[in-house]
Amino acid sequence: GIQVEQSPPDLILQEGANSTLRCNFSDSVNNLQWFHQNPWGQLINLFYIPSGTKQNGRLSATTVATERYSLLYISSSQTTDSGVYFCAVELASGAGSYQLTFGKGTKLSVIP
Amino acid sequence: ETGVTQTPRHLVMGMTNKKSLKCEQHLGHNAMYWYKQSAKKPLELMFVYSLEERVENNSVPSRFSPECPNSSHLFLHLHTLQPEDSALYLCASSQAPIAGGLGANVLTFGAGSRLTVL
């Protein structure tokens, strides 16, 4: 199956700092999503971004499908950004399979 | 509030108990999912229902039994569980493209049900 690798596994930031999270995947995908899981377990969909660039406030994401990676940028980090960020992908050849494969996540801690 | 509601939020059960997890979505989506999240492991897809028909069953033990009575409700019936089944169980929904149609599965998750099996 497809491999999804996220880096770094853990990240500690001072409030106000910027960061970049990376997601590498091993095969062509037609679906890529970024999620944030807060400390209480709630997963929130941040971006649906199989290719290109999107921005939403302090967050932005870029996927370079031909090179099989995606980046999530967090600017001016706040303590509420703490949690785990997951990348999830669906194989292009598996369209309609409902099989989203998740990475292991990047655990972000933003300290005041 | 994401539009996907899970109950109960916390559940403690013995290995001989029978319990159920409930999920309800208010988004008008046509697909619903159960995921399992264990410590130190990626999210694992357990079951998928599309238009109330089960379309995926990822080699899940029979002690987990899903039920989808309509497109808004999904249950996970639990019986004779093992301590290693303790985990966060997440429900999600999406407006999945019907065969040949456009669109993509963009998931909306509930807050999860944290299960502890003693």
PDB file of C-alpha atoms in Angstrom:
ATOM      1  CA  GLY A   1       0.000   0.000   0.000  1.00  0.00           C
ATOM      2  CA  ILE A   2       0.890   3.658  -0.168  1.00  0.00           C
ATOM      3  CA  GLN A   3       3.394   4.968   2.374  1.00  0.00           C
ATOM      4  CA  VAL A   4       2.843   8.320   4.059  1.00  0.00           C
ATOM      5  CA  GLU A   5       5.693   9.849   6.023  1.00  0.00           C
ATOM      6  CA  GLN A   6       5.396  13.011   8.054  1.00  0.00           C
ATOM      7  CA  SER A   7       8.203  15.084   9.468  1.00  0.00           C
ATOM      8  CA  PRO A   8       9.224  16.133  11.968  1.00  0.00           C
ATOM      9  CA  PRO A   9       7.491  13.732  14.383  1.00  0.00           C
ATOM     10  CA  ASP A  10       7.663  16.311  17.179  1.00  0.00           C
ATOM     11  CA  LEU A  11       8.043  20.069  17.132  1.00  0.00           C
ATOM     12  CA  ILE A  12       8.231  22.622  19.931  1.00  0.00           C
ATOM     13  CA  LEU A  13       7.744  26.278  19.066  1.00  0.00           C
ATOM     14  CA  GLN A  14       7.782  29.523  20.914  1.00  0.00           C
ATOM     15  CA  GLU A  15       4.545  31.431  20.485  1.00  0.00           C
ATOM     16  CA  GLY A  16       4.806  33.704  17.461  1.00  0.00           C
ATOM     17  CA  ALA A  17       7.240  31.496  15.563  1.00  0.00           C
ATOM     18  CA  ASN A  18       6.640  30.047  12.102  1.00  0.00           C
ATOM     19  CA  SER A  19       6.900  26.387  11.121  1.00  0.00           C
ATOM     20  CA  THR A  20       6.724  24.032   8.167  1.00  0.00           C
ATOM     21  CA  LEU A  21       5.401  20.490   8.382  1.00  0.00           C
ATOM     22  CA  ARG A  22       6.083  18.005   5.613  1.00  0.00           C
ATOM     23  CA  CYS A  23       4.199  15.026   4.197  1.00  0.00           C
ATOM     24  CA  ASN A  24       5.850  12.667   1.699  1.00  0.00           C
ATOM     25  CA  PHE A  25       3.887   9.965  -0.076  1.00  0.00           C
ATOM     26  CA  SER A  26       5.055   7.043  -2.149  1.00  0.00           C
ATOM     27  CA  ASP A  27       2.572   6.972  -5.039  1.00  0.00           C
ATOM     28  CA  SER A  28       0.320   9.193  -7.134  1.00  0.00           C
ATOM     29  CA  VAL A  29      -2.651  10.533  -5.218  1.00  0.00           C
ATOM     30  CA  ASN A  30      -5.894  12.248  -6.166  1.00  0.00           C
ATOM     31  CA  ASN A  31      -6.860  13.239  -2.646  1.00  0.00           C
ATOM     32  CA  LEU A  32      -4.728  14.803   0.074  1.00  0.00           C
ATOM     33  CA  GLN A  33      -6.054  16.315   3.272  1.00  0.00           C
ATOM     34  CA  TRP A  34      -4.456  17.951   6.286  1.00  0.00           C
ATOM     35  CA  PHE A  35      -6.072  17.575   9.702  1.00  0.00           C
ATOM     36  CA  HIS A  36      -5.429  19.040  13.140  1.00  0.00           C
ATOM     37  CA  GLN A  37      -6.213  16.928  16.191  1.00  0.00           C
ATOM     38  CA  ASN A  38      -6.558  18.937  19.395  1.00  0.00           C
ATOM     39  CA  PRO A  39      -5.485  17.577  22.789  1.00  0.00           C
ATOM     40  CA  TRP A  40      -9.041  16.322  23.415  1.00  0.00           C
ATOM     41  CA  GLY A  41      -9.054  14.165  20.295  1.00  0.00           C
ATOM     42  CA  GLN A  42     -11.158  16.248  17.907  1.00  0.00           C
ATOM     43  CA  LEU A  43      -9.912  16.094  14.307  1.00  0.00           C
ATOM     44  CA  ILE A  44     -10.553  19.165  12.186  1.00  0.00           C
ATOM     45  CA  ASN A  45     -10.088  19.192   8.442  1.00  0.00           C
ATOM     46  CA  LEU A  46      -7.725  22.037   7.564  1.00  0.00           C
ATOM     47  CA  PHE A  47      -7.264  21.610   3.825  1.00  0.00           C
ATOM     48  CA  TYR A  48      -8.288  19.438   0.919  1.00  0.00           C
ATOM     49  CA  ILE A  49      -5.299  19.970  -1.349  1.00  0.00           C
ATOM     50  CA  PRO A  50      -4.412  17.280  -3.926  1.00  0.00           C
ATOM     51  CA  SER A  51      -2.336  19.884  -5.779  1.00  0.00           C
ATOM     52  CA  GLY A  52      -1.528  23.576  -5.720  1.00  0.00           C
ATOM     53  CA  THR A  53      -1.583  26.068  -2.869  1.00  0.00           C
ATOM     54  CA  LYS A  54      -4.295  27.199  -0.478  1.00  0.00           C
ATOM     55  CA  GLN A  55      -4.343  29.645   2.386  1.00  0.00           C
ATOM     56  CA  ASN A  56      -6.662  30.009   5.348  1.00  0.00           C
ATOM     57  CA  GLY A  57      -5.657  32.722   7.787  1.00  0.00           C
ATOM     58  CA  ARG A  58      -2.313  31.881   9.379  1.00  0.00           C
ATOM     59  CA  LEU A  59      -2.255  28.463   7.741  1.00  0.00           C
ATOM     60  CA  SER A  60      -1.328  27.621   4.202  1.00  0.00           C
ATOM     61  CA  ALA A  61      -0.596  24.403   2.357  1.00  0.00           C
ATOM     62  CA  THR A  62       1.169  23.467  -0.837  1.00  0.00           C
ATOM     63  CA  THR A  63       1.108  20.111  -2.607  1.00  0.00           C
ATOM     64  CA  VAL A  64       3.540  19.272  -5.388  1.00  0.00           C
ATOM     65  CA  ALA A  65       1.876  16.147  -6.720  1.00  0.00           C
ATOM     66  CA  THR A  66       4.553  15.398  -9.310  1.00  0.00           C
ATOM     67  CA  GLU A  67       7.190  15.278  -6.564  1.00  0.00           C
ATOM     68  CA  ARG A  68       4.899  13.515  -4.085  1.00  0.00           C
ATOM     69  CA  TYR A  69       5.005  15.864  -1.151  1.00  0.00           C
ATOM     70  CA  SER A  70       2.895  18.411   0.639  1.00  0.00           C
ATOM     71  CA  LEU A  71       3.821  21.174   3.064  1.00  0.00           C
ATOM     72  CA  LEU A  72       1.754  22.807   5.782  1.00  0.00           C
ATOM     73  CA  TYR A  73       2.880  26.264   6.899  1.00  0.00           C
ATOM     74  CA  ILE A  74       1.894  27.730  10.233  1.00  0.00           C
ATOM     75  CA  SER A  75       2.742  31.381  10.736  1.00  0.00           C
ATOM     76  CA  SER A  76       2.707  33.387  13.974  1.00  0.00           C
ATOM     77  CA  SER A  77       1.928  30.240  15.958  1.00  0.00           C
ATOM     78  CA  GLN A  78      -0.431  30.387  18.932  1.00  0.00           C
ATOM     79  CA  THR A  79      -0.851  28.025  21.870  1.00  0.00           C
ATOM     80  CA  THR A  80      -4.162  26.914  20.378  1.00  0.00           C
ATOM     81  CA  ASP A  81      -2.217  25.497  17.403  1.00  0.00           C
ATOM     82  CA  SER A  82      -0.858  22.781  19.673  1.00  0.00           C
ATOM     83  CA  GLY A  83      -1.897  19.244  18.859  1.00  0.00           C
ATOM     84  CA  VAL A  84      -1.151  16.670  16.204  1.00  0.00           C
ATOM     85  CA  TYR A  85      -1.217  17.440  12.493  1.00  0.00           C
ATOM     86  CA  PHE A  86      -2.055  14.581  10.151  1.00  0.00           C
ATOM     87  CA  CYS A  87      -1.692  14.207   6.436  1.00  0.00           C
ATOM     88  CA  ALA A  88      -3.989  11.714   4.695  1.00  0.00           C
ATOM     89  CA  VAL A  89      -3.929  10.583   1.076  1.00  0.00           C
ATOM     90  CA  GLU A  90      -5.931   8.466  -1.330  1.00  0.00           C
ATOM     91  CA  LEU A  91      -4.277   6.609  -4.197  1.00  0.00           C
ATOM     92  CA  ALA A  92      -5.099   7.973  -7.624  1.00  0.00           C
ATOM     93  CA  SER A  93      -5.572   4.424  -8.834  1.00  0.00           C
ATOM     94  CA  GLY A  94      -7.914   3.775  -5.938  1.00  0.00           C
ATOM     95  CA  ALA A  95     -10.411   6.502  -6.727  1.00  0.00           C
ATOM     96  CA  GLY A  96     -13.744   5.648  -5.171  1.00  0.00           C
ATOM     97  CA  SER A  97     -12.166   3.217  -2.728  1.00  0.00           C
ATOM     98  CA  TYR A  98     -12.801   5.402   0.351  1.00  0.00           C
ATOM     99  CA  GLN A  99      -9.327   4.385   1.536  1.00  0.00           C
ATOM    100  CA  LEU A 100      -7.626   7.412   3.032  1.00  0.00           C
ATOM    101  CA  THR A 101      -4.210   6.458   4.404  1.00  0.00           C
ATOM    102  CA  PHE A 102      -3.020   8.573   7.321  1.00  0.00           C
ATOM    103  CA  GLY A 103       0.514   9.413   8.299  1.00  0.00           C
ATOM    104  CA  LYS A 104       1.690   9.095  11.895  1.00  0.00           C
ATOM    105  CA  GLY A 105       1.396  12.823  12.434  1.00  0.00           C
ATOM    106  CA  THR A 106       3.511  15.712  13.671  1.00  0.00           C
ATOM    107  CA  LYS A 107       2.980  16.595  17.319  1.00  0.00           C
ATOM    108  CA  LEU A 108       3.239  20.367  17.738  1.00  0.00           C
ATOM    109  CA  SER A 109       3.622  22.073  21.092  1.00  0.00           C
ATOM    110  CA  VAL A 110       3.465  25.877  21.152  1.00  0.00           C
ATOM    111  CA  ILE A 111       4.741  27.349  24.390  1.00  0.00           C
ATOM    112  CA  PRO A 112       3.978  30.880  25.629  1.00  0.00           C
TER     113      PRO A 112
ATOM    114  CA  GLU B   1     -19.218  21.492  16.536  1.00  0.00           C
ATOM    115  CA  THR B   2     -18.413  19.803  13.251  1.00  0.00           C
ATOM    116  CA  GLY B   3     -21.845  18.428  12.424  1.00  0.00           C
ATOM    117  CA  VAL B   4     -20.824  14.891  13.385  1.00  0.00           C
ATOM    118  CA  THR B   5     -21.860  13.882  16.908  1.00  0.00           C
ATOM    119  CA  GLN B   6     -20.554  10.842  18.735  1.00  0.00           C
ATOM    120  CA  THR B   7     -21.882   9.315  21.949  1.00  0.00           C
ATOM    121  CA  PRO B   8     -20.763   8.373  24.475  1.00  0.00           C
ATOM    122  CA  ARG B   9     -17.577  10.401  24.664  1.00  0.00           C
ATOM    123  CA  HIS B  10     -16.091   7.999  27.210  1.00  0.00           C
ATOM    124  CA  LEU B  11     -16.876   4.348  27.827  1.00  0.00           C
ATOM    125  CA  VAL B  12     -15.398   1.820  30.240  1.00  0.00           C
ATOM    126  CA  MET B  13     -16.451  -1.777  29.787  1.00  0.00           C
ATOM    127  CA  GLY B  14     -15.497  -5.232  30.915  1.00  0.00           C
ATOM    128  CA  MET B  15     -14.516  -7.937  28.476  1.00  0.00           C
ATOM    129  CA  THR B  16     -17.883  -9.670  28.800  1.00  0.00           C
ATOM    130  CA  ASN B  17     -20.015  -6.562  28.313  1.00  0.00           C
ATOM    131  CA  LYS B  18     -21.980  -5.544  25.240  1.00  0.00           C
ATOM    132  CA  LYS B  19     -22.089  -1.870  24.402  1.00  0.00           C
ATOM    133  CA  SER B  20     -22.637   0.355  21.387  1.00  0.00           C
ATOM    134  CA  LEU B  21     -21.105   3.540  20.055  1.00  0.00           C
ATOM    135  CA  LYS B  22     -23.366   5.944  18.196  1.00  0.00           C
ATOM    136  CA  CYS B  23     -22.609   8.471  15.492  1.00  0.00           C
ATOM    137  CA  GLU B  24     -24.980  10.977  13.910  1.00  0.00           C
ATOM    138  CA  GLN B  25     -24.190  13.389  11.103  1.00  0.00           C
ATOM    139  CA  HIS B  26     -26.197  16.506  10.279  1.00  0.00           C
ATOM    140  CA  LEU B  27     -24.360  17.385   7.070  1.00  0.00           C
ATOM    141  CA  GLY B  28     -26.435  15.511   4.508  1.00  0.00           C
ATOM    142  CA  HIS B  29     -23.442  13.352   3.602  1.00  0.00           C
ATOM    143  CA  ASN B  30     -23.807  10.013   1.851  1.00  0.00           C
ATOM    144  CA  ALA B  31     -20.879   8.105   3.400  1.00  0.00           C
ATOM    145  CA  MET B  32     -19.950   7.331   7.008  1.00  0.00           C
ATOM    146  CA  TYR B  33     -16.804   5.800   8.468  1.00  0.00           C
ATOM    147  CA  TRP B  34     -15.444   4.226  11.627  1.00  0.00           C
ATOM    148  CA  TYR B  35     -11.748   4.757  12.378  1.00  0.00           C
ATOM    149  CA  LYS B  36      -9.697   3.399  15.258  1.00  0.00           C
ATOM    150  CA  GLN B  37      -6.865   5.433  16.802  1.00  0.00           C
ATOM    151  CA  SER B  38      -4.523   3.588  19.136  1.00  0.00           C
ATOM    152  CA  ALA B  39      -1.540   5.061  20.906  1.00  0.00           C
ATOM    153  CA  LYS B  40       1.544   5.323  18.704  1.00  0.00           C
ATOM    154  CA  LYS B  41      -0.303   4.060  15.596  1.00  0.00           C
ATOM    155  CA  PRO B  42      -1.798   5.839  12.586  1.00  0.00           C
ATOM    156  CA  LEU B  43      -5.538   6.066  12.220  1.00  0.00           C
ATOM    157  CA  GLU B  44      -6.937   2.772  10.946  1.00  0.00           C
ATOM    158  CA  LEU B  45     -10.032   2.600   8.778  1.00  0.00           C
ATOM    159  CA  MET B  46     -12.430  -0.036  10.122  1.00  0.00           C
ATOM    160  CA  PHE B  47     -15.672   0.283   8.177  1.00  0.00           C
ATOM    161  CA  VAL B  48     -17.207   2.444   5.474  1.00  0.00           C
ATOM    162  CA  TYR B  49     -20.863   2.766   4.543  1.00  0.00           C
ATOM    163  CA  SER B  50     -21.926   4.500   1.353  1.00  0.00           C
ATOM    164  CA  LEU B  51     -25.638   5.093   0.820  1.00  0.00           C
ATOM    165  CA  GLU B  52     -26.229   2.761   3.770  1.00  0.00           C
ATOM    166  CA  GLU B  53     -24.370  -0.128   2.132  1.00  0.00           C
ATOM    167  CA  ARG B  54     -21.136  -1.399   3.639  1.00  0.00           C
ATOM    168  CA  VAL B  55     -18.377  -0.854   1.089  1.00  0.00           C
ATOM    169  CA  GLU B  56     -15.230  -1.438   3.152  1.00  0.00           C
ATOM    170  CA  ASN B  57     -14.418  -3.810   5.970  1.00  0.00           C
ATOM    171  CA  ASN B  58     -10.723  -3.761   6.689  1.00  0.00           C
ATOM    172  CA  SER B  59     -10.221  -7.166   8.313  1.00  0.00           C
ATOM    173  CA  VAL B  60     -11.837  -6.070  11.536  1.00  0.00           C
ATOM    174  CA  PRO B  61     -12.501  -8.770  14.167  1.00  0.00           C
ATOM    175  CA  SER B  62     -16.108  -9.908  14.414  1.00  0.00           C
ATOM    176  CA  ARG B  63     -16.358  -8.601  17.979  1.00  0.00           C
ATOM    177  CA  PHE B  64     -16.884  -5.229  16.267  1.00  0.00           C
ATOM    178  CA  SER B  65     -20.202  -5.101  14.423  1.00  0.00           C
ATOM    179  CA  PRO B  66     -21.278  -1.982  12.495  1.00  0.00           C
ATOM    180  CA  GLU B  67     -24.823  -0.944  11.694  1.00  0.00           C
ATOM    181  CA  CYS B  68     -26.036   1.840   9.420  1.00  0.00           C
ATOM    182  CA  PRO B  69     -29.822   2.110   9.613  1.00  0.00           C
ATOM    183  CA  ASN B  70     -29.930   5.284   7.489  1.00  0.00           C
ATOM    184  CA  SER B  71     -27.547   7.782   5.937  1.00  0.00           C
ATOM    185  CA  SER B  72     -27.428   9.942   9.079  1.00  0.00           C
ATOM    186  CA  HIS B  73     -26.725   7.295  11.716  1.00  0.00           C
ATOM    187  CA  LEU B  74     -23.946   4.815  12.271  1.00  0.00           C
ATOM    188  CA  PHE B  75     -23.424   2.428  15.153  1.00  0.00           C
ATOM    189  CA  LEU B  76     -20.549   0.266  16.289  1.00  0.00           C
ATOM    190  CA  HIS B  77     -21.694  -2.641  18.418  1.00  0.00           C
ATOM    191  CA  LEU B  78     -19.065  -4.023  20.780  1.00  0.00           C
ATOM    192  CA  HIS B  79     -19.014  -7.428  22.453  1.00  0.00           C
ATOM    193  CA  THR B  80     -16.418  -9.576  24.212  1.00  0.00           C
ATOM    194  CA  LEU B  81     -13.694  -7.015  23.600  1.00  0.00           C
ATOM    195  CA  GLN B  82     -10.070  -7.377  24.640  1.00  0.00           C
ATOM    196  CA  PRO B  83      -7.942  -4.860  26.568  1.00  0.00           C
ATOM    197  CA  GLU B  84      -5.980  -4.159  23.359  1.00  0.00           C
ATOM    198  CA  ASP B  85      -9.196  -2.806  21.844  1.00  0.00           C
ATOM    199  CA  SER B  86      -8.915   0.192  24.154  1.00  0.00           C
ATOM    200  CA  ALA B  87      -8.585   3.184  21.832  1.00  0.00           C
ATOM    201  CA  LEU B  88     -10.225   6.323  20.515  1.00  0.00           C
ATOM    202  CA  TYR B  89     -12.944   5.411  18.034  1.00  0.00           C
ATOM    203  CA  LEU B  90     -13.637   8.138  15.515  1.00  0.00           C
ATOM    204  CA  CYS B  91     -16.626   8.504  13.268  1.00  0.00           C
ATOM    205  CA  ALA B  92     -16.456  10.540  10.084  1.00  0.00           C
ATOM    206  CA  SER B  93     -18.720  11.420   7.204  1.00  0.00           C
ATOM    207  CA  SER B  94     -18.210  12.701   3.671  1.00  0.00           C
ATOM    208  CA  GLN B  95     -20.068  13.540   0.505  1.00  0.00           C
ATOM    209  CA  ALA B  96     -18.405  10.808  -1.499  1.00  0.00           C
ATOM    210  CA  PRO B  97     -18.602  10.876  -5.272  1.00  0.00           C
ATOM    211  CA  ILE B  98     -20.925   8.261  -6.685  1.00  0.00           C
ATOM    212  CA  ALA B  99     -19.309   5.918  -9.231  1.00  0.00           C
ATOM    213  CA  GLY B 100     -18.199   7.937 -12.213  1.00  0.00           C
ATOM    214  CA  GLY B 101     -19.013  11.214 -10.538  1.00  0.00           C
ATOM    215  CA  LEU B 102     -16.823  14.180  -9.719  1.00  0.00           C
ATOM    216  CA  GLY B 103     -15.611  15.229  -6.320  1.00  0.00           C
ATOM    217  CA  ALA B 104     -13.496  13.741  -3.577  1.00  0.00           C
ATOM    218  CA  ASN B 105     -13.897  12.261  -0.131  1.00  0.00           C
ATOM    219  CA  VAL B 106     -13.343  15.174   2.231  1.00  0.00           C
ATOM    220  CA  LEU B 107     -13.850  13.845   5.727  1.00  0.00           C
ATOM    221  CA  THR B 108     -15.542  15.546   8.669  1.00  0.00           C
ATOM    222  CA  PHE B 109     -14.848  13.854  11.997  1.00  0.00           C
ATOM    223  CA  GLY B 110     -16.735  13.632  15.251  1.00  0.00           C
ATOM    224  CA  ALA B 111     -15.048  14.224  18.583  1.00  0.00           C
ATOM    225  CA  GLY B 112     -14.485  10.519  19.191  1.00  0.00           C
ATOM    226  CA  SER B 113     -15.474   7.930  21.773  1.00  0.00           C
ATOM    227  CA  ARG B 114     -12.649   6.935  24.096  1.00  0.00           C
ATOM    228  CA  LEU B 115     -13.051   3.278  24.984  1.00  0.00           C
ATOM    229  CA  THR B 116     -11.320   1.515  27.848  1.00  0.00           C
ATOM    230  CA  VAL B 117     -11.667  -2.261  28.123  1.00  0.00           C
ATOM    231  CA  LEU B 118     -10.835  -3.701  31.524  1.00  0.00           C
TER     232      LEU B 118
END
